[in-house]
Coordinates of C-alpha atoms in Angstrom, one line a residue:
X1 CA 136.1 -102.8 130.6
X2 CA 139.1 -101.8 128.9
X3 CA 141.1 -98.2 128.5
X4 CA 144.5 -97.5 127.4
X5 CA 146.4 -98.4 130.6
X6 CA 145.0 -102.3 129.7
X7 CA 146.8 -102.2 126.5
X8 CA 144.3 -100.8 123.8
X9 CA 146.9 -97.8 123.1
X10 CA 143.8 -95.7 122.1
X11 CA 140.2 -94.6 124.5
X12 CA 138.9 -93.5 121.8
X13 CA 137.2 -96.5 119.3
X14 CA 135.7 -95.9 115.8
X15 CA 135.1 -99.1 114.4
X16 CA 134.5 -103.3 116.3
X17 CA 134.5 -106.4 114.3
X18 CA 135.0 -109.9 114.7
X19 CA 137.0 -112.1 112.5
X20 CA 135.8 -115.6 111.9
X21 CA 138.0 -117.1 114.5
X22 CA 136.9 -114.8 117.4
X23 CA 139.1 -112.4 117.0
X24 CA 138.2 -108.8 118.2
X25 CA 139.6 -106.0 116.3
X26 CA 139.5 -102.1 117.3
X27 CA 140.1 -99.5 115.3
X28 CA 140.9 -95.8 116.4
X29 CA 142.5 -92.8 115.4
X30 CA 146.4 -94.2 116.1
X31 CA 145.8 -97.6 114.8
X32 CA 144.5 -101.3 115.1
X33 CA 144.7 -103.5 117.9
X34 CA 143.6 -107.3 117.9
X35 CA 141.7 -108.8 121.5
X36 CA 142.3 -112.6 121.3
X37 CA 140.4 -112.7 124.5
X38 CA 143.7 -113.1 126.6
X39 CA 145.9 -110.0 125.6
X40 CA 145.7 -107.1 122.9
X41 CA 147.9 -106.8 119.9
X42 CA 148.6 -104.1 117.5
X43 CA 149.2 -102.2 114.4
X44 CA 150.3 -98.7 113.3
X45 CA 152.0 -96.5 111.6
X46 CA 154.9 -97.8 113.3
X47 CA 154.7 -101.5 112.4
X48 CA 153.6 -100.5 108.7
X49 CA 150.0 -99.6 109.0
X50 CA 149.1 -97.0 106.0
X51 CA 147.6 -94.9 108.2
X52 CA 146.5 -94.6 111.8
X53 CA 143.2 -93.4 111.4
X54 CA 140.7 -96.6 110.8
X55 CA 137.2 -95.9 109.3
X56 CA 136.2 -99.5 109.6
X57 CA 137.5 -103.0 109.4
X58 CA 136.5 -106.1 107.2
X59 CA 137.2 -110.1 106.5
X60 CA 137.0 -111.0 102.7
X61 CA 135.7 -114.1 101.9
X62 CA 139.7 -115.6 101.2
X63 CA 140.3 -114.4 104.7
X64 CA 142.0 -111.6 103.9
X65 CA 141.5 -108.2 106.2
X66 CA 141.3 -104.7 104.9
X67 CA 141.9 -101.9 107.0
X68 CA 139.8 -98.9 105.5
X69 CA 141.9 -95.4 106.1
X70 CA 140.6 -91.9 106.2
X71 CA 143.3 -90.5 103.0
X72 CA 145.6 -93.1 102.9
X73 CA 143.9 -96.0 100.8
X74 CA 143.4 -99.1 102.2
X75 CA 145.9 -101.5 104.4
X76 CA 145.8 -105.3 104.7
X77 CA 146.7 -108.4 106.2
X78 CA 147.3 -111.7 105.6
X79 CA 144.9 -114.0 108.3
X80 CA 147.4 -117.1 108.3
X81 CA 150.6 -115.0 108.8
X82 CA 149.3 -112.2 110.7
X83 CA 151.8 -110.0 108.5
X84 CA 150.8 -106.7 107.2
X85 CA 151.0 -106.4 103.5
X86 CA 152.1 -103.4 100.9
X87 CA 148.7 -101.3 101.1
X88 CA 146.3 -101.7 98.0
X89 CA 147.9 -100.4 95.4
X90 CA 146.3 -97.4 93.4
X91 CA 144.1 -96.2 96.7
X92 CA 147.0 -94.0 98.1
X93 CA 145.2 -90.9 99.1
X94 CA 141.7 -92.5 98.8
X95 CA 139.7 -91.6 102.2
X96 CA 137.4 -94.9 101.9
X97 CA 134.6 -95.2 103.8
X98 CA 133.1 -99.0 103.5
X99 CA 134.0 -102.5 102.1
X100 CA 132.6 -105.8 100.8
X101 CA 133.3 -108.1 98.2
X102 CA 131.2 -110.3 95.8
X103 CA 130.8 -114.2 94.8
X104 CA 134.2 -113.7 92.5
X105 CA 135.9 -112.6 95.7
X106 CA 136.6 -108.8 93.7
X107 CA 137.2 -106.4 97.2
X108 CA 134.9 -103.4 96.4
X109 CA 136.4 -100.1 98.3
X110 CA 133.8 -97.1 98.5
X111 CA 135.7 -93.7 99.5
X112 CA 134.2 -90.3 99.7
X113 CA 135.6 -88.2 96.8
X114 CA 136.0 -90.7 94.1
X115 CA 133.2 -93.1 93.9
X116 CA 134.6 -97.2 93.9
X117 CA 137.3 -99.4 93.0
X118 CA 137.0 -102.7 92.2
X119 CA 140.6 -104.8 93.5
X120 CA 140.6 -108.0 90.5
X121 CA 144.2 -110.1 90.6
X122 CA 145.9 -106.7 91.6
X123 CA 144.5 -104.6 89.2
X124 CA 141.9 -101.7 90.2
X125 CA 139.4 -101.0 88.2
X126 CA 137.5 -97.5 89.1
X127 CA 133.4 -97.1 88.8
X128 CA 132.8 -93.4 88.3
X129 CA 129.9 -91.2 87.9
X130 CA 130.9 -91.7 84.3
X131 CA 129.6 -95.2 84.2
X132 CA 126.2 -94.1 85.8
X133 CA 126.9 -93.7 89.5
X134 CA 124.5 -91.6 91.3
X135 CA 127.3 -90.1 92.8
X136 CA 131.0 -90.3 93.7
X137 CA 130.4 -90.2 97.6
X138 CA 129.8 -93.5 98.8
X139 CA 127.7 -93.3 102.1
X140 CA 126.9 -97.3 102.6
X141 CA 127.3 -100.7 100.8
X142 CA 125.7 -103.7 100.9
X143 CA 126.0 -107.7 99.3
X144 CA 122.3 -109.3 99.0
X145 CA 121.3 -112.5 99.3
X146 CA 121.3 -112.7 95.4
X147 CA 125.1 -111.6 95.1
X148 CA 124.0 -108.1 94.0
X149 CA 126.4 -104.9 95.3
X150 CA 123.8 -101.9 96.7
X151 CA 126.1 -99.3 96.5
X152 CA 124.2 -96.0 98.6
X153 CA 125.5 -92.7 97.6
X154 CA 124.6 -89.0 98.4
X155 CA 122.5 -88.8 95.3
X156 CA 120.7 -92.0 95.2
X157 CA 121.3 -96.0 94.8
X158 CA 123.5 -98.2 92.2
X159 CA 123.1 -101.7 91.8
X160 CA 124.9 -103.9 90.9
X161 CA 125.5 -107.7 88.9
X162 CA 128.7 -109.5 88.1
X163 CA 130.6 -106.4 88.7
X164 CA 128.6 -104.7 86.1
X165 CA 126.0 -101.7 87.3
X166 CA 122.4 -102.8 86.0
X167 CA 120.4 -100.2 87.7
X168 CA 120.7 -96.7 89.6
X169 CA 117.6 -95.9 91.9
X170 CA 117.4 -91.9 91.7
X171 CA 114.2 -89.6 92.4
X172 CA 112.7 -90.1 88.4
X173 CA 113.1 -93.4 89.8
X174 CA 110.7 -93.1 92.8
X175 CA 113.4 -93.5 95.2
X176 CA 111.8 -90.4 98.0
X177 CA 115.5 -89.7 99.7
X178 CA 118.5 -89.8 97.6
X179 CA 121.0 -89.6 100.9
X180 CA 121.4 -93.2 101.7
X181 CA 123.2 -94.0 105.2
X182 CA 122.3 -97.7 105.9
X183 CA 121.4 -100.8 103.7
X184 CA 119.5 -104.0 105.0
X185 CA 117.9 -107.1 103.5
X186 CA 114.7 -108.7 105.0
X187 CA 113.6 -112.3 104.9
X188 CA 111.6 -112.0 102.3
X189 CA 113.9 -109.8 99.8
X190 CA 112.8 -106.3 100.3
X191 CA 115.4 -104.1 100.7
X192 CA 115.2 -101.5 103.4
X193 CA 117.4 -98.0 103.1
X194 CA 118.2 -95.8 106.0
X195 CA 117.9 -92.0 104.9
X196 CA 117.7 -88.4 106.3
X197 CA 114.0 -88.7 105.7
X198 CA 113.0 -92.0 107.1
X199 CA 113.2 -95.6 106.1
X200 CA 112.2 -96.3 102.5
X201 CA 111.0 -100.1 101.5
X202 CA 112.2 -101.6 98.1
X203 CA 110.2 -104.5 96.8
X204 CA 111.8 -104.4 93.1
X205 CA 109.2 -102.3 92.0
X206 CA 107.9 -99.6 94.0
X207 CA 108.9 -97.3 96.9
X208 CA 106.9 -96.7 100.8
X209 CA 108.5 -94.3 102.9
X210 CA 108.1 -94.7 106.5
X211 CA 108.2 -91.5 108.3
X212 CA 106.8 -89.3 111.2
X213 CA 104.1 -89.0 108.4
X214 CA 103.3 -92.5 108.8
X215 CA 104.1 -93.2 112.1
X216 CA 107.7 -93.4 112.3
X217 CA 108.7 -91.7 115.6
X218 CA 112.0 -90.1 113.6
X219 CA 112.6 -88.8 110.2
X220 CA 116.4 -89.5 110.1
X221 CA 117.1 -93.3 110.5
X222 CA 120.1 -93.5 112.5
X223 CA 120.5 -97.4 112.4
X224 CA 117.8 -100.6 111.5
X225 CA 118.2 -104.1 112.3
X226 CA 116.2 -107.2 111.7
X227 CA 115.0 -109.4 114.9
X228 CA 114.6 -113.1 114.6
X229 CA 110.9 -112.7 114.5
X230 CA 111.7 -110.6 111.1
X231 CA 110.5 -107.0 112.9
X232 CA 112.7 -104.5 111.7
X233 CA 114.0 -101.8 114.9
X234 CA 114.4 -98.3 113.3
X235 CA 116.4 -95.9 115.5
X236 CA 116.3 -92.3 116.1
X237 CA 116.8 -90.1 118.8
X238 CA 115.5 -91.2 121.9
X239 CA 112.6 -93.1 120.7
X240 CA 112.9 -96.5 118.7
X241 CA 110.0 -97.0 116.0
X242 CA 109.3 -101.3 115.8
X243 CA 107.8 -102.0 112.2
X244 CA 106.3 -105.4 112.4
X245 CA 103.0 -107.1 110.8
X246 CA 100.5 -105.6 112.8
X247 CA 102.0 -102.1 111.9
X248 CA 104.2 -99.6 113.7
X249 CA 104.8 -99.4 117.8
X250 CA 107.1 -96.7 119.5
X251 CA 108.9 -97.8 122.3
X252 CA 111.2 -95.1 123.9
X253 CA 114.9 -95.4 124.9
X254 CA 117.1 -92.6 126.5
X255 CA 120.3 -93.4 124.2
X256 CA 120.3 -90.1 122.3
X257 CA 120.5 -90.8 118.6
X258 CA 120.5 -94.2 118.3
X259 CA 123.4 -96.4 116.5
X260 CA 122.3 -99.7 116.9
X261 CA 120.6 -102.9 118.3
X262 CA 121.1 -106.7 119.6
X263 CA 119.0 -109.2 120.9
X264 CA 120.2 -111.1 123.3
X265 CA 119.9 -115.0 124.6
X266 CA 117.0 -113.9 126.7
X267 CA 115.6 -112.4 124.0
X268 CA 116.1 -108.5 125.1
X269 CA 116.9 -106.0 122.9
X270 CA 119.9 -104.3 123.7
X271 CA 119.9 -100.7 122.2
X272 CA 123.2 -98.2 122.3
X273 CA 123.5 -94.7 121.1
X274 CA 125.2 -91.2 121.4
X275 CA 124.3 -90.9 125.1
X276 CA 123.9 -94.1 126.6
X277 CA 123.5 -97.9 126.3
X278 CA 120.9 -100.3 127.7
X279 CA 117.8 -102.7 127.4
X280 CA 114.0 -103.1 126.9
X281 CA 112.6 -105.5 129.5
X282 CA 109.4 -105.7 128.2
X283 CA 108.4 -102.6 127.1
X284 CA 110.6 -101.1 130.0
X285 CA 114.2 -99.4 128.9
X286 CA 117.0 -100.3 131.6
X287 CA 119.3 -97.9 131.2
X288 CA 122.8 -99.2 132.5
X289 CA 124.4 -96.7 134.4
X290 CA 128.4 -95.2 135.1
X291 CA 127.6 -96.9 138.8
X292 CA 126.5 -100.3 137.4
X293 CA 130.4 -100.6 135.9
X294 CA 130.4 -99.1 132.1
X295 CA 133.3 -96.2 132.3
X296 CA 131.0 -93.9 130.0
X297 CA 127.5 -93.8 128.7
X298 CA 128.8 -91.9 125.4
X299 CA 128.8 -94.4 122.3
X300 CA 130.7 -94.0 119.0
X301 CA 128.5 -94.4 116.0
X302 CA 129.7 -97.8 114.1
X303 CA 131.9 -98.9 117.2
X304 CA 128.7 -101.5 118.1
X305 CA 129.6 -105.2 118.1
X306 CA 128.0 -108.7 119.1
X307 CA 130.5 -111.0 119.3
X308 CA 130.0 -115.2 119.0
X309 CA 130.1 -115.5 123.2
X310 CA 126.9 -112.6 123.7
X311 CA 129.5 -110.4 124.7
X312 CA 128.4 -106.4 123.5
X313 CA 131.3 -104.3 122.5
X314 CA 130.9 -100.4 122.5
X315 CA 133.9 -98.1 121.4
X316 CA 133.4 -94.7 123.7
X317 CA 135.4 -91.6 124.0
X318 CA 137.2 -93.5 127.2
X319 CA 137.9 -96.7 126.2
X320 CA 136.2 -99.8 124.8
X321 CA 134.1 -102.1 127.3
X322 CA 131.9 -105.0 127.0
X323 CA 128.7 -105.8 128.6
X324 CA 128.5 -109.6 128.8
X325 CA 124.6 -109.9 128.2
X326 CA 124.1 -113.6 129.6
X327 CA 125.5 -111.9 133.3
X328 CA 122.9 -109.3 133.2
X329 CA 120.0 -110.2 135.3
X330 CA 116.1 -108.9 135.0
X331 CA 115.0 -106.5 136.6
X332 CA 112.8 -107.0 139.2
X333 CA 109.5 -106.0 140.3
X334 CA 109.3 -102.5 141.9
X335 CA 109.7 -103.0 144.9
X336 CA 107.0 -101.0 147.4
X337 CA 107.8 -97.6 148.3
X338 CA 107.6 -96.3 151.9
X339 CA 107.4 -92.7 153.2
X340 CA 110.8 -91.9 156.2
X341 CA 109.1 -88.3 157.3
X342 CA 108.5 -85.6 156.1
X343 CA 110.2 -81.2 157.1
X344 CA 109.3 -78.5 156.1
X345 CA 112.2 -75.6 156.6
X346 CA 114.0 -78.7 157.9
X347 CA 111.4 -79.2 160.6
X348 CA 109.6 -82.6 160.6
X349 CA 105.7 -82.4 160.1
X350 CA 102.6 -85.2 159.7
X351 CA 102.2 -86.2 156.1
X352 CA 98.6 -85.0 155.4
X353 CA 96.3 -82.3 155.6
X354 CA 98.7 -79.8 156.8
X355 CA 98.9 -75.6 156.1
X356 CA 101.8 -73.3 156.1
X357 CA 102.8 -70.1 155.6
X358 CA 103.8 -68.2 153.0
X359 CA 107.4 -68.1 154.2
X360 CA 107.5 -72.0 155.1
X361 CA 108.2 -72.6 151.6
X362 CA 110.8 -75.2 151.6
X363 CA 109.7 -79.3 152.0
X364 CA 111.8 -82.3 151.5
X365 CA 110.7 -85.8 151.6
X366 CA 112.8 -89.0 152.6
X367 CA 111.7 -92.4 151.4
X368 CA 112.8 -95.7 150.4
X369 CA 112.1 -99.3 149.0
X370 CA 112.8 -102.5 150.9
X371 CA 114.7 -104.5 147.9
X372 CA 116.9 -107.4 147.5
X373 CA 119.5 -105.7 145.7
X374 CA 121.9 -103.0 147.0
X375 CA 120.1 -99.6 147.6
X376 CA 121.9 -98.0 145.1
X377 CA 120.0 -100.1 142.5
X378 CA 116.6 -98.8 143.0
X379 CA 115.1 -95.5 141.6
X380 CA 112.5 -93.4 142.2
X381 CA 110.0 -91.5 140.5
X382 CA 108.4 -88.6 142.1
X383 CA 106.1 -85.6 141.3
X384 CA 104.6 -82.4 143.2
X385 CA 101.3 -82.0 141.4
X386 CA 100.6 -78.2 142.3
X387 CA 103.6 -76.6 140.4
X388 CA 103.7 -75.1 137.4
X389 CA 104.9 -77.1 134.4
X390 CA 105.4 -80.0 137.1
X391 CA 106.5 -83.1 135.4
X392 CA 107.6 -86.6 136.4
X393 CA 111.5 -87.2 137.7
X394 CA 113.5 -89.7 138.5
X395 CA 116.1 -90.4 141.1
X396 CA 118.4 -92.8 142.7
X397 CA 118.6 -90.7 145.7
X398 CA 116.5 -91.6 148.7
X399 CA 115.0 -88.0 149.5
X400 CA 113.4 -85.0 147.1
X401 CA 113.4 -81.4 148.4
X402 CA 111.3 -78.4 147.1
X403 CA 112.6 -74.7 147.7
X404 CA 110.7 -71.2 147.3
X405 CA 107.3 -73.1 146.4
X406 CA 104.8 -70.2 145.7
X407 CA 101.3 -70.0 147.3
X408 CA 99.0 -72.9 146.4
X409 CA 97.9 -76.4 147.0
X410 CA 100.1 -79.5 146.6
X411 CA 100.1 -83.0 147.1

């Protein structure tokens, strides 16, 4: 992993992308770096950035790279000199929020005050509310398959055709949630929106909302992505809803509110979120651990990045590290658990059938697993049916100890 004292200038990461020579560029709140894969460089304020504070990073069809700041318009970069470039002109003050282009190679800049602007040879040319834009904060974009610009907004959905908007999706429209944060395109042309209500399908005609109504295991859709088997992975918080043909599964994943997905070379989904990062074996979640080698379990929302060499990027509040998922072995079988003695007020007793006194209320068990891999790589789960509101824990430790247990049964 990486930190500041490597020579990323910056723990804290917003935005990860990768150029199309495999090129990794970081984005934080004092600037962006570039990781060739043998050192890091830089830009900032200092070396004629517009403005340190990155919302996200993108590669235009020419080659060309944009530097999306947070009030200051938009930077960029020429890819065969590496030289910064005057900032796009006419976006000075603009806080803009995402980027794409279209098949005439027109860079589209959303922003969050003041709807989009459309960069032609120079010139900007500004799409308004006035021109039938649901709304002048711009939450997601997205280019189809069919060239078309899906532009999500707080207030519903524009679409656009050769730069021209043929149709807004609003509520008279049938569109259920008008807050749009995510935009996705299946294999067989559906479009799928992320919302503060749930997901919501497109066929060109008609709307289906996907919610806890339905099945979905979250109403707000914190990140979707398409598998290779074309089953689209709906994150929440804590819980991952898998919408495939033969209908909706729930699989659960202890990542907090969920930011986004990759499926590895082996074919596991890797799943990374607000409070942790890790991987469905099965229909078992791994959770990789501050022991196992990441240097925090705290991911930044749109600082998630697959790169060409199955490496996984994550931007946290302490750095940015990198998981390289071909390295990762599976897990394996649980290995049996034996029972090291038993005390109760720290005196050792025989493991069944025995009775004690009010005041011996105090029992600890040691255990442990006979396993291949280091000790520290196996946990437990225990529980003391008897108490009340008793519930299953887990533990890497290899002993469990119960104080002030009232009067009762318990095994």
């Amino acid at each position: 992993h990486y930190k500041n004292t490597d020579g990323i200038f910056a723990n804290r990461v917003i935005h990860i992308f990768e150029d199309r020579s495999g090129n990794i560029w970081l984005s934080s709140i004092l600037g962006i770096r570039i990781f060739t894969g043998h050192q890091f460089g830089y830009h900032s304020l200092a070396t004629g950035l517009a403005y340190n504070w990155i919302y996200s990073v993108f590669q235009s069809t020419k080659g060309t790279y944009y530097f999306g700041t947070w009030g200051k318009g938009s930077s960029q970069l020429d890819e065969k000199s590496g030289d910064l470039l005057e900032p796009v002109p006419g976006l000075s003050g603009q806080k803009v929020t995402a980027i794409v282009d279209d098949e005439r190679n027109r860079v589209w800049f959303g922003t969050t005050d003041n709807g989009i602007f459309v960069q032609n040879e120079g010139k900007l040319r500004p799409i308004t509310e006035d021109d039938g834009l649901p709304s002048k904060r711009i939450l997601s974009m997205y280019r189809d398959s069919r060239n078309r610009i899906w532009v999500g907004t707080t207030k519903g959905i524009g679409i656009f055709q050769s730069g021209k908007l043929v149709k807004s999706l609003k509520k008279e429209d049938g569109l259920p949630i008008l807050f749009i944060t995510a935009i996705l395109e299946d294999t067989e042309k559906n479009m799928w929106f992320g919302s503060l209500g749930g997901a919501i399908r497109y066929d060109g005609d008609s709307f289906f909302l996907y919610s806890s109504k339905n099945g979905l295991a979250n109403d707000f859709v914190s990140g979707i992505y398409l598998d290779r088997n074309g089953d689209l992975w709906i994150g929440g918080k804590n819980k991952v809803s898998i919408l495939g043909k033969g209908g909706i599964s729930i699989k659960e994943a202890e990542c907090g509110v969920i930011y986004g997905f990759y499926r590895d070379r082996s074919k596991r989904m890797w799943v990374a979120g607000r409070s942790g990062v890790g991987y469905f074996q099965g229909d078992r979640f791994i959770k990789i651990r501050i022991k196992d080698g990441i240097i925090a379990t705290e991911v930044n929302q749109g600082a998630i990045f697959a790169d060409s060499s199955a490496r996984l990027w994550l931007g946290t509040n302490r750095g940015v590290m990198w998981i390289d998922t071909g390295q990762v072995p599976d897990l394996i079988d649980s290995p049996q658990v034996y029972l090291k003695n038993i005390t109760v007020d720290r005196i050792p007793v025989a493991g069944k059938g025995n009775r004690f006194k009010a005041h011996q209320n105090s029992i600890a068990f040691r255990f442990g697993a006979i396993s291949f891999a280091s000790l520290g790589d196996v946990r437990y789960r225990y529980i003391l049916h008897g108490l009340p509101n008793g519930d299953w824990q887990t533990t890497d430790q290899t002993f469990v100890e119960f104080h002030h247990l009232p009067s009762g049964n318990f095994k």
